[in-house]
C-alpha cells in the first residue's frame, strides 16, 4: 500500500515507511499549526470525504430481480398466455405462486444487514484536529491527508496516521489485522483507521483517508466480494433443460396439429389457431415446475430455522446448500480455535526457587484496573490472590514501547522496600550484570519463541533499583478452546480439510496447530504473497501452494480474500470463519462465510452464517444439517423434473397419436398444487447424512430424473392407452371407462398419486420401505393430499367424477409401478456408481 501525498511532486515516497520528517515535508504541513481552512477545503475537494460511500440498489430493482431467470420467465410466459386466451383461473394461480416466491426471497434479503453499513459504523464519528493553529473537534469525514490529529484512550483512530508526538499509545487493531494483543506504538509508527486506542495519548499526521486507508481497502474488497449460489446455477440449468424439452415438444405438437388441420381436416381457421394456442398453454403449464423456486426457498428457510435451534443463524439462504459441499474450511485462530485469553505456561526459573515466586513478582508489577491481557494472565496465575494485599504500592510506572517494561515500587508488611519489574526478556536480562544470566534468558526466550510462546521476563530489586535480580521467565500462550481439537477431527472425518488463517506470528500458529492436531505447513503470508498482489488474480503456482498449505500467518485482509478466491478458482467450495473487520472481505467472498460468536458488526453482516455459541463446534452440526437439507432438495429436484417430463410427454404423445387432450389446463394447475404444496414439508424429512461433501451434479441429477421420467411416461401412457381403448370399445379391459372426460380424471388421479409415490422413491437410493422413514410431517401431508384428490375424483370437484372401484384400480396400478420404478432407481444408482 503505497500512499501518496495530496500534492504532486517530482517523486513519490512510501508514507508508511519513510522518515517522519520526510512525511511531514511531503504533506506540506506545519505540525505546530496544522492545515489552514483553505488548504483543508482544497484537499477535501480533491480527495473527497473520509467516509465509505456504499452504493445502494433501489428497492424496486431488488424486487424485480426475483422475477428473472429461466424458470421465472417460463412461469411469466404461462401467465401471459393464460391472460391472452382468457384463462383467468390459471393466470391468478400462477401469479400467486410468483409473488409468494418473490416475497420469501425479499424477506430473506431484508434479514441480512449491509456489510458496508456495518463497516461505516467502525469509522470514528469525530476527531480532534489542529486547524489554523487551534485544536478543535470536528466530524471525522472532513479529515484530509496532512491534518494533524490527537488520539487518546477510548478513541477510534479516525484515519490512517503516522504518530509524530507523545510518549506512547497502546492500540487494539485485532479487528483489522487479527493480532491477538494490543500493539504498543511510538513516534514514527502507523495507526490504522478503525482501530481503538487502549492506552496513552499521541499526536499524528493523517497520511490516508477514505478508500485509501487500510480500513477503506477492506471495505472495497467487501463491496467487490461475492459468489453466485450453486442453487441459482442449478435452477438455471434445470430451467434451460426443461425449456429445451418443452420447445422441442411444442414444435412437434404444433406441427402435427397444423398438418392435421390443413392437410387432413381442411378446417384451418381462427378457432383452430386458438385451439392450438390453448394446447401450447397446456404444454407450457405442464412443462414448468411452477412451485420449484418456492419449494427451494421454503425448504432452505425451514432449514435455516432448524439451524437457528443449533445456534447457527443463516443470513443468506444459499449458504446452506453451499455448506453441504464445502471441502475446505479456512479458520481464524484467535478467539475461534483459541480462547483469545492469554494464559501462563511453564515458568523457567533463574534466581527464584519456585514458579509462584516469579509469578508473585510479576503480579506486583501489574495493575488489575488496566485490564491488560498480560497483566490479567499473570494475576490469574497466582494460587493465592490475597498475598498481594500484604504489599503497599508507592509508585507504578506503566508499560511504554521505549522501556518495554512495567515497574512497581512497593513496601512489604514489614516495611521493607521492594521494586519489581516485568517486560521484554532482553530488557529484563539487561538489568543484570551477570553475563551468564543474560545468555540464559536469551536461550530461554529463543526456545519459547520456536514453540510459539511469548516470553515475559521478571526481576526484583531490594536496594531501590541499584541492583536487580532476574527471577525467571514466564511463558504465555493463547490456549486452544476445549472443543477445537475434536471439532477439527470431526470436520476431517466429514471430508472437510481445515486451514488456519491468522494475523499472529508463524511460530505461534504452528504451535497452536500442533496442539490441535492440524498440519504444520504454515507460511508467513508476507513472504509468500507478492507486494503488488491482485487478490482477484492469484498466479497459478501460488494458488497450488495455497491449496497444499495447512495455513497462513501474518495475514492481511487482501491475503485472506486472495486465499479464498484462489481455492474457489481451483474448484473448491470454501467456508471461512472470522470475527473482525479484517475478515469481512473473505467472509463475503467465501461460499459460506461464517462469523463466530462475538464477531464485529462488519464480520456478521458480511457472513452468510452467524454462530451464536463460542468456538467452532457448531460448524460440525451446521455441516451435517446442511447435507440433510441438500439431500432433501436433491430428492425433490429429481422427483419434480421426472414428474414434469411425465406430464409433458403424456400431453404431447396423446395429442399426436390419439388426437386427445388427456388433461385440462385447470387439472394441470391443480395437480401442480396438489403435488407441490405438501412437498414443502420435505424440509422436515429424515435423510441419511453424506459422509463426504456433496454438491450439485447436474449431469447425474438430470440423467436420473430423465430415466425415471421415461419410465413414468410408459406407466402413464399404458394406462391412457387401456382407458382410450375402453372408451372406443366398451368393456374391452378392467377400467370400464365410459367417456373421454372420465379418462381425463383417471389420468389426473394417476399423476397426482403416482407423483407422490415417485417422491418416496427419489428420497433415497434403496428400497422406499427401508430406513430412514419419511418424516411424519411429510407422510401425513401426502396422505391428506391423496385423500383430498380421491374426494375430488369421487365427488366431481373441478373434474368429472369416477367410481370408487376405478379409484382403487388406479391406486393398485400405481403401487405395482412403484416397485418397478424403485428397482429402476436402484439400478441407475448402481450404474452411476460404477461410472464414478
PDB file of N, CA and C in Angstrom, residues 627-692:
ATOM      1  N   UNK A 627     -26.074 -30.831   4.871  1.00  0.00           N
ATOM      2  CA  UNK A 627     -26.090 -32.002   3.987  1.00  0.00           C
ATOM      3  C   UNK A 627     -27.460 -32.661   3.976  1.00  0.00           C
ATOM      4  N   UNK A 628     -28.148 -32.641   5.114  1.00  0.00           N
ATOM      5  CA  UNK A 628     -29.522 -33.164   5.145  1.00  0.00           C
ATOM      6  C   UNK A 628     -30.427 -32.314   4.263  1.00  0.00           C
ATOM      7  N   UNK A 629     -30.311 -31.004   4.417  1.00  0.00           N
ATOM      8  CA  UNK A 629     -31.144 -30.079   3.631  1.00  0.00           C
ATOM      9  C   UNK A 629     -30.860 -30.234   2.146  1.00  0.00           C
ATOM     10  N   UNK A 630     -29.578 -30.362   1.800  1.00  0.00           N
ATOM     11  CA  UNK A 630     -29.195 -30.527   0.398  1.00  0.00           C
ATOM     12  C   UNK A 630     -29.788 -31.814  -0.168  1.00  0.00           C
ATOM     13  N   UNK A 631     -29.749 -32.895   0.642  1.00  0.00           N
ATOM     14  CA  UNK A 631     -30.305 -34.176   0.188  1.00  0.00           C
ATOM     15  C   UNK A 631     -31.801 -34.046  -0.079  1.00  0.00           C
ATOM     16  N   UNK A 632     -32.495 -33.265   0.762  1.00  0.00           N
ATOM     17  CA  UNK A 632     -33.931 -33.066   0.560  1.00  0.00           C
ATOM     18  C   UNK A 632     -34.201 -32.322  -0.746  1.00  0.00           C
ATOM     19  N   UNK A 633     -33.397 -31.288  -1.003  1.00  0.00           N
ATOM     20  CA  UNK A 633     -33.588 -30.509  -2.234  1.00  0.00           C
ATOM     21  C   UNK A 633     -33.266 -31.354  -3.462  1.00  0.00           C
ATOM     22  N   UNK A 634     -32.221 -32.169  -3.364  1.00  0.00           N
ATOM     23  CA  UNK A 634     -31.842 -33.033  -4.489  1.00  0.00           C
ATOM     24  C   UNK A 634     -32.946 -34.036  -4.802  1.00  0.00           C
ATOM     25  N   UNK A 635     -33.481 -34.660  -3.757  1.00  0.00           N
ATOM     26  CA  UNK A 635     -34.544 -35.651  -3.987  1.00  0.00           C
ATOM     27  C   UNK A 635     -35.777 -34.977  -4.588  1.00  0.00           C
ATOM     28  N   UNK A 636     -36.086 -33.768  -4.122  1.00  0.00           N
ATOM     29  CA  UNK A 636     -37.212 -33.035  -4.699  1.00  0.00           C
ATOM     30  C   UNK A 636     -36.947 -32.702  -6.166  1.00  0.00           C
ATOM     31  N   UNK A 637     -35.725 -32.294  -6.483  1.00  0.00           N
ATOM     32  CA  UNK A 637     -35.388 -31.915  -7.864  1.00  0.00           C
ATOM     33  C   UNK A 637     -35.566 -33.096  -8.814  1.00  0.00           C
ATOM     34  N   UNK A 638     -35.047 -34.262  -8.424  1.00  0.00           N
ATOM     35  CA  UNK A 638     -35.182 -35.464  -9.262  1.00  0.00           C
ATOM     36  C   UNK A 638     -36.660 -35.797  -9.454  1.00  0.00           C
ATOM     37  N   UNK A 639     -37.398 -35.755  -8.356  1.00  0.00           N
ATOM     38  CA  UNK A 639     -38.839 -36.041  -8.406  1.00  0.00           C
ATOM     39  C   UNK A 639     -39.561 -35.065  -9.332  1.00  0.00           C
ATOM     40  N   UNK A 640     -39.251 -33.764  -9.167  1.00  0.00           N
ATOM     41  CA  UNK A 640     -40.011 -32.749  -9.891  1.00  0.00           C
ATOM     42  C   UNK A 640     -39.698 -32.761 -11.384  1.00  0.00           C
ATOM     43  N   UNK A 641     -38.422 -32.951 -11.752  1.00  0.00           N
ATOM     44  CA  UNK A 641     -38.060 -32.991 -13.172  1.00  0.00           C
ATOM     45  C   UNK A 641     -38.666 -34.229 -13.834  1.00  0.00           C
ATOM     46  N   UNK A 642     -38.595 -35.382 -13.140  1.00  0.00           N
ATOM     47  CA  UNK A 642     -39.159 -36.620 -13.689  1.00  0.00           C
ATOM     48  C   UNK A 642     -40.673 -36.481 -13.883  1.00  0.00           C
ATOM     49  N   UNK A 643     -41.358 -35.913 -12.897  1.00  0.00           N
ATOM     50  CA  UNK A 643     -42.798 -35.746 -12.989  1.00  0.00           C
ATOM     51  C   UNK A 643     -43.174 -34.747 -14.086  1.00  0.00           C
ATOM     52  N   UNK A 644     -42.391 -33.663 -14.201  1.00  0.00           N
ATOM     53  CA  UNK A 644     -42.647 -32.666 -15.240  1.00  0.00           C
ATOM     54  C   UNK A 644     -42.510 -33.283 -16.627  1.00  0.00           C
ATOM     55  N   UNK A 645     -41.463 -34.088 -16.823  1.00  0.00           N
ATOM     56  CA  UNK A 645     -41.278 -34.769 -18.113  1.00  0.00           C
ATOM     57  C   UNK A 645     -42.436 -35.718 -18.385  1.00  0.00           C
ATOM     58  N   UNK A 646     -42.891 -36.393 -17.352  1.00  0.00           N
ATOM     59  CA  UNK A 646     -44.008 -37.318 -17.493  1.00  0.00           C
ATOM     60  C   UNK A 646     -45.243 -36.576 -18.023  1.00  0.00           C
ATOM     61  N   UNK A 647     -45.541 -35.441 -17.411  1.00  0.00           N
ATOM     62  CA  UNK A 647     -46.723 -34.663 -17.817  1.00  0.00           C
ATOM     63  C   UNK A 647     -46.567 -34.139 -19.243  1.00  0.00           C
ATOM     64  N   UNK A 648     -45.375 -33.579 -19.554  1.00  0.00           N
ATOM     65  CA  UNK A 648     -45.148 -33.007 -20.890  1.00  0.00           C
ATOM     66  C   UNK A 648     -45.303 -34.051 -21.988  1.00  0.00           C
ATOM     67  N   UNK A 649     -44.616 -35.176 -21.824  1.00  0.00           N
ATOM     68  CA  UNK A 649     -44.644 -36.202 -22.867  1.00  0.00           C
ATOM     69  C   UNK A 649     -46.028 -36.834 -22.975  1.00  0.00           C
ATOM     70  N   UNK A 650     -46.696 -36.969 -21.837  1.00  0.00           N
ATOM     71  CA  UNK A 650     -48.046 -37.535 -21.869  1.00  0.00           C
ATOM     72  C   UNK A 650     -48.968 -36.649 -22.722  1.00  0.00           C
ATOM     73  N   UNK A 651     -48.910 -35.325 -22.496  1.00  0.00           N
ATOM     74  CA  UNK A 651     -49.753 -34.386 -23.247  1.00  0.00           C
ATOM     75  C   UNK A 651     -49.435 -34.434 -24.735  1.00  0.00           C
ATOM     76  N   UNK A 652     -48.142 -34.406 -25.078  1.00  0.00           N
ATOM     77  CA  UNK A 652     -47.730 -34.356 -26.487  1.00  0.00           C
ATOM     78  C   UNK A 652     -48.029 -35.673 -27.208  1.00  0.00           C
ATOM     79  N   UNK A 653     -47.618 -36.791 -26.599  1.00  0.00           N
ATOM     80  CA  UNK A 653     -47.827 -38.089 -27.243  1.00  0.00           C
ATOM     81  C   UNK A 653     -49.309 -38.381 -27.429  1.00  0.00           C
ATOM     82  N   UNK A 654     -50.114 -38.024 -26.423  1.00  0.00           N
ATOM     83  CA  UNK A 654     -51.555 -38.235 -26.540  1.00  0.00           C
ATOM     84  C   UNK A 654     -52.141 -37.369 -27.655  1.00  0.00           C
ATOM     85  N   UNK A 655     -51.641 -36.136 -27.772  1.00  0.00           N
ATOM     86  CA  UNK A 655     -52.123 -35.221 -28.814  1.00  0.00           C
ATOM     87  C   UNK A 655     -51.761 -35.735 -30.200  1.00  0.00           C
ATOM     88  N   UNK A 656     -50.532 -36.255 -30.331  1.00  0.00           N
ATOM     89  CA  UNK A 656     -50.057 -36.696 -31.649  1.00  0.00           C
ATOM     90  C   UNK A 656     -50.711 -38.010 -32.074  1.00  0.00           C
ATOM     91  N   UNK A 657     -50.686 -38.988 -31.170  1.00  0.00           N
ATOM     92  CA  UNK A 657     -51.111 -40.327 -31.570  1.00  0.00           C
ATOM     93  C   UNK A 657     -52.602 -40.611 -31.345  1.00  0.00           C
ATOM     94  N   UNK A 658     -53.203 -39.918 -30.369  1.00  0.00           N
ATOM     95  CA  UNK A 658     -54.614 -40.195 -30.086  1.00  0.00           C
ATOM     96  C   UNK A 658     -55.525 -39.008 -30.397  1.00  0.00           C
ATOM     97  N   UNK A 659     -54.917 -37.854 -30.752  1.00  0.00           N
ATOM     98  CA  UNK A 659     -55.675 -36.626 -31.002  1.00  0.00           C
ATOM     99  C   UNK A 659     -56.603 -36.330 -29.822  1.00  0.00           C
ATOM    100  N   UNK A 660     -56.010 -36.497 -28.616  1.00  0.00           N
ATOM    101  CA  UNK A 660     -56.795 -36.373 -27.389  1.00  0.00           C
ATOM    102  C   UNK A 660     -55.993 -35.589 -26.350  1.00  0.00           C
ATOM    103  N   UNK A 661     -56.652 -34.640 -25.676  1.00  0.00           N
ATOM    104  CA  UNK A 661     -56.010 -33.862 -24.620  1.00  0.00           C
ATOM    105  C   UNK A 661     -56.274 -34.556 -23.290  1.00  0.00           C
ATOM    106  N   UNK A 662     -55.274 -35.235 -22.698  1.00  0.00           N
ATOM    107  CA  UNK A 662     -55.526 -36.069 -21.515  1.00  0.00           C
ATOM    108  C   UNK A 662     -55.771 -35.264 -20.244  1.00  0.00           C
ATOM    109  N   UNK A 663     -55.401 -33.984 -20.247  1.00  0.00           N
ATOM    110  CA  UNK A 663     -55.577 -33.147 -19.061  1.00  0.00           C
ATOM    111  C   UNK A 663     -56.056 -31.770 -19.486  1.00  0.00           C
ATOM    112  N   UNK A 664     -56.935 -31.191 -18.694  1.00  0.00           N
ATOM    113  CA  UNK A 664     -57.321 -29.799 -18.946  1.00  0.00           C
ATOM    114  C   UNK A 664     -56.308 -28.892 -18.248  1.00  0.00           C
ATOM    115  N   UNK A 665     -56.299 -27.607 -18.654  1.00  0.00           N
ATOM    116  CA  UNK A 665     -55.349 -26.667 -18.050  1.00  0.00           C
ATOM    117  C   UNK A 665     -55.561 -26.556 -16.546  1.00  0.00           C
ATOM    118  N   UNK A 666     -56.828 -26.501 -16.125  1.00  0.00           N
ATOM    119  CA  UNK A 666     -57.095 -26.366 -14.693  1.00  0.00           C
ATOM    120  C   UNK A 666     -56.644 -27.616 -13.944  1.00  0.00           C
ATOM    121  N   UNK A 667     -56.775 -28.791 -14.601  1.00  0.00           N
ATOM    122  CA  UNK A 667     -56.294 -30.029 -13.976  1.00  0.00           C
ATOM    123  C   UNK A 667     -54.787 -29.951 -13.707  1.00  0.00           C
ATOM    124  N   UNK A 668     -54.069 -29.436 -14.710  1.00  0.00           N
ATOM    125  CA  UNK A 668     -52.613 -29.362 -14.586  1.00  0.00           C
ATOM    126  C   UNK A 668     -52.206 -28.421 -13.457  1.00  0.00           C
ATOM    127  N   UNK A 669     -52.882 -27.256 -13.364  1.00  0.00           N
ATOM    128  CA  UNK A 669     -52.540 -26.293 -12.311  1.00  0.00           C
ATOM    129  C   UNK A 669     -52.883 -26.869 -10.937  1.00  0.00           C
ATOM    130  N   UNK A 670     -54.089 -27.469 -10.805  1.00  0.00           N
ATOM    131  CA  UNK A 670     -54.479 -28.070  -9.522  1.00  0.00           C
ATOM    132  C   UNK A 670     -53.533 -29.216  -9.170  1.00  0.00           C
ATOM    133  N   UNK A 671     -53.177 -29.999 -10.178  1.00  0.00           N
ATOM    134  CA  UNK A 671     -52.265 -31.114  -9.958  1.00  0.00           C
ATOM    135  C   UNK A 671     -50.902 -30.615  -9.446  1.00  0.00           C
ATOM    136  N   UNK A 672     -50.421 -29.494 -10.028  1.00  0.00           N
ATOM    137  CA  UNK A 672     -49.153 -28.920  -9.585  1.00  0.00           C
ATOM    138  C   UNK A 672     -49.234 -28.515  -8.120  1.00  0.00           C
ATOM    139  N   UNK A 673     -50.394 -27.927  -7.748  1.00  0.00           N
ATOM    140  CA  UNK A 673     -50.568 -27.522  -6.354  1.00  0.00           C
ATOM    141  C   UNK A 673     -50.637 -28.738  -5.431  1.00  0.00           C
ATOM    142  N   UNK A 674     -51.402 -29.751  -5.835  1.00  0.00           N
ATOM    143  CA  UNK A 674     -51.526 -30.954  -5.005  1.00  0.00           C
ATOM    144  C   UNK A 674     -50.196 -31.692  -4.887  1.00  0.00           C
ATOM    145  N   UNK A 675     -49.393 -31.668  -5.944  1.00  0.00           N
ATOM    146  CA  UNK A 675     -48.099 -32.338  -5.900  1.00  0.00           C
ATOM    147  C   UNK A 675     -47.078 -31.558  -5.074  1.00  0.00           C
ATOM    148  N   UNK A 676     -47.101 -30.212  -5.195  1.00  0.00           N
ATOM    149  CA  UNK A 676     -46.030 -29.406  -4.608  1.00  0.00           C
ATOM    150  C   UNK A 676     -46.304 -28.855  -3.219  1.00  0.00           C
ATOM    151  N   UNK A 677     -47.565 -28.520  -2.902  1.00  0.00           N
ATOM    152  CA  UNK A 677     -47.825 -27.922  -1.589  1.00  0.00           C
ATOM    153  C   UNK A 677     -47.405 -28.838  -0.432  1.00  0.00           C
ATOM    154  N   UNK A 678     -47.810 -30.110  -0.438  1.00  0.00           N
ATOM    155  CA  UNK A 678     -47.359 -30.966   0.671  1.00  0.00           C
ATOM    156  C   UNK A 678     -45.857 -31.252   0.627  1.00  0.00           C
ATOM    157  N   UNK A 679     -45.255 -31.145  -0.570  1.00  0.00           N
ATOM    158  CA  UNK A 679     -43.823 -31.435  -0.695  1.00  0.00           C
ATOM    159  C   UNK A 679     -42.985 -30.390   0.051  1.00  0.00           C
ATOM    160  N   UNK A 680     -43.605 -29.233   0.341  1.00  0.00           N
ATOM    161  CA  UNK A 680     -42.856 -28.226   1.088  1.00  0.00           C
ATOM    162  C   UNK A 680     -42.480 -28.725   2.477  1.00  0.00           C
ATOM    163  N   UNK A 681     -43.190 -29.756   2.955  1.00  0.00           N
ATOM    164  CA  UNK A 681     -42.828 -30.349   4.252  1.00  0.00           C
ATOM    165  C   UNK A 681     -41.609 -31.251   4.135  1.00  0.00           C
ATOM    166  N   UNK A 682     -41.049 -31.344   2.925  1.00  0.00           N
ATOM    167  CA  UNK A 682     -39.827 -32.135   2.750  1.00  0.00           C
ATOM    168  C   UNK A 682     -38.682 -31.532   3.561  1.00  0.00           C
ATOM    169  N   UNK A 683     -38.832 -30.270   3.964  1.00  0.00           N
ATOM    170  CA  UNK A 683     -37.819 -29.608   4.799  1.00  0.00           C
ATOM    171  C   UNK A 683     -37.649 -30.333   6.132  1.00  0.00           C
ATOM    172  N   UNK A 684     -38.669 -31.105   6.543  1.00  0.00           N
ATOM    173  CA  UNK A 684     -38.587 -31.828   7.817  1.00  0.00           C
ATOM    174  C   UNK A 684     -38.196 -33.295   7.631  1.00  0.00           C
ATOM    175  N   UNK A 685     -37.985 -33.705   6.389  1.00  0.00           N
ATOM    176  CA  UNK A 685     -37.813 -35.133   6.113  1.00  0.00           C
ATOM    177  C   UNK A 685     -36.559 -35.700   6.765  1.00  0.00           C
ATOM    178  N   UNK A 686     -36.634 -36.993   7.079  1.00  0.00           N
ATOM    179  CA  UNK A 686     -35.465 -37.710   7.620  1.00  0.00           C
ATOM    180  C   UNK A 686     -34.602 -38.179   6.450  1.00  0.00           C
ATOM    181  N   UNK A 687     -33.342 -37.800   6.473  1.00  0.00           N
ATOM    182  CA  UNK A 687     -32.449 -38.205   5.388  1.00  0.00           C
ATOM    183  C   UNK A 687     -31.128 -38.686   5.967  1.00  0.00           C
ATOM    184  N   UNK A 688     -30.469 -39.547   5.221  1.00  0.00           N
ATOM    185  CA  UNK A 688     -29.141 -40.001   5.628  1.00  0.00           C
ATOM    186  C   UNK A 688     -28.142 -38.860   5.415  1.00  0.00           C
ATOM    187  N   UNK A 689     -27.144 -38.759   6.300  1.00  0.00           N
ATOM    188  CA  UNK A 689     -26.125 -37.713   6.188  1.00  0.00           C
ATOM    189  C   UNK A 689     -24.951 -38.250   5.384  1.00  0.00           C
ATOM    190  N   UNK A 690     -24.615 -37.558   4.304  1.00  0.00           N
ATOM    191  CA  UNK A 690     -23.486 -37.967   3.472  1.00  0.00           C
ATOM    192  C   UNK A 690     -22.187 -37.846   4.266  1.00  0.00           C
ATOM    193  N   UNK A 691     -21.306 -38.866   4.203  1.00  0.00           N
ATOM    194  CA  UNK A 691     -20.031 -38.785   4.933  1.00  0.00           C
ATOM    195  C   UNK A 691     -19.013 -37.880   4.258  1.00  0.00           C
ATOM    196  N   UNK A 692     -19.320 -37.432   3.046  1.00  0.00           N
ATOM    197  CA  UNK A 692     -18.398 -36.569   2.294  1.00  0.00           C
ATOM    198  C   UNK A 692     -19.159 -35.352   1.774  1.00  0.00           C
TER     199      UNK A 692
END
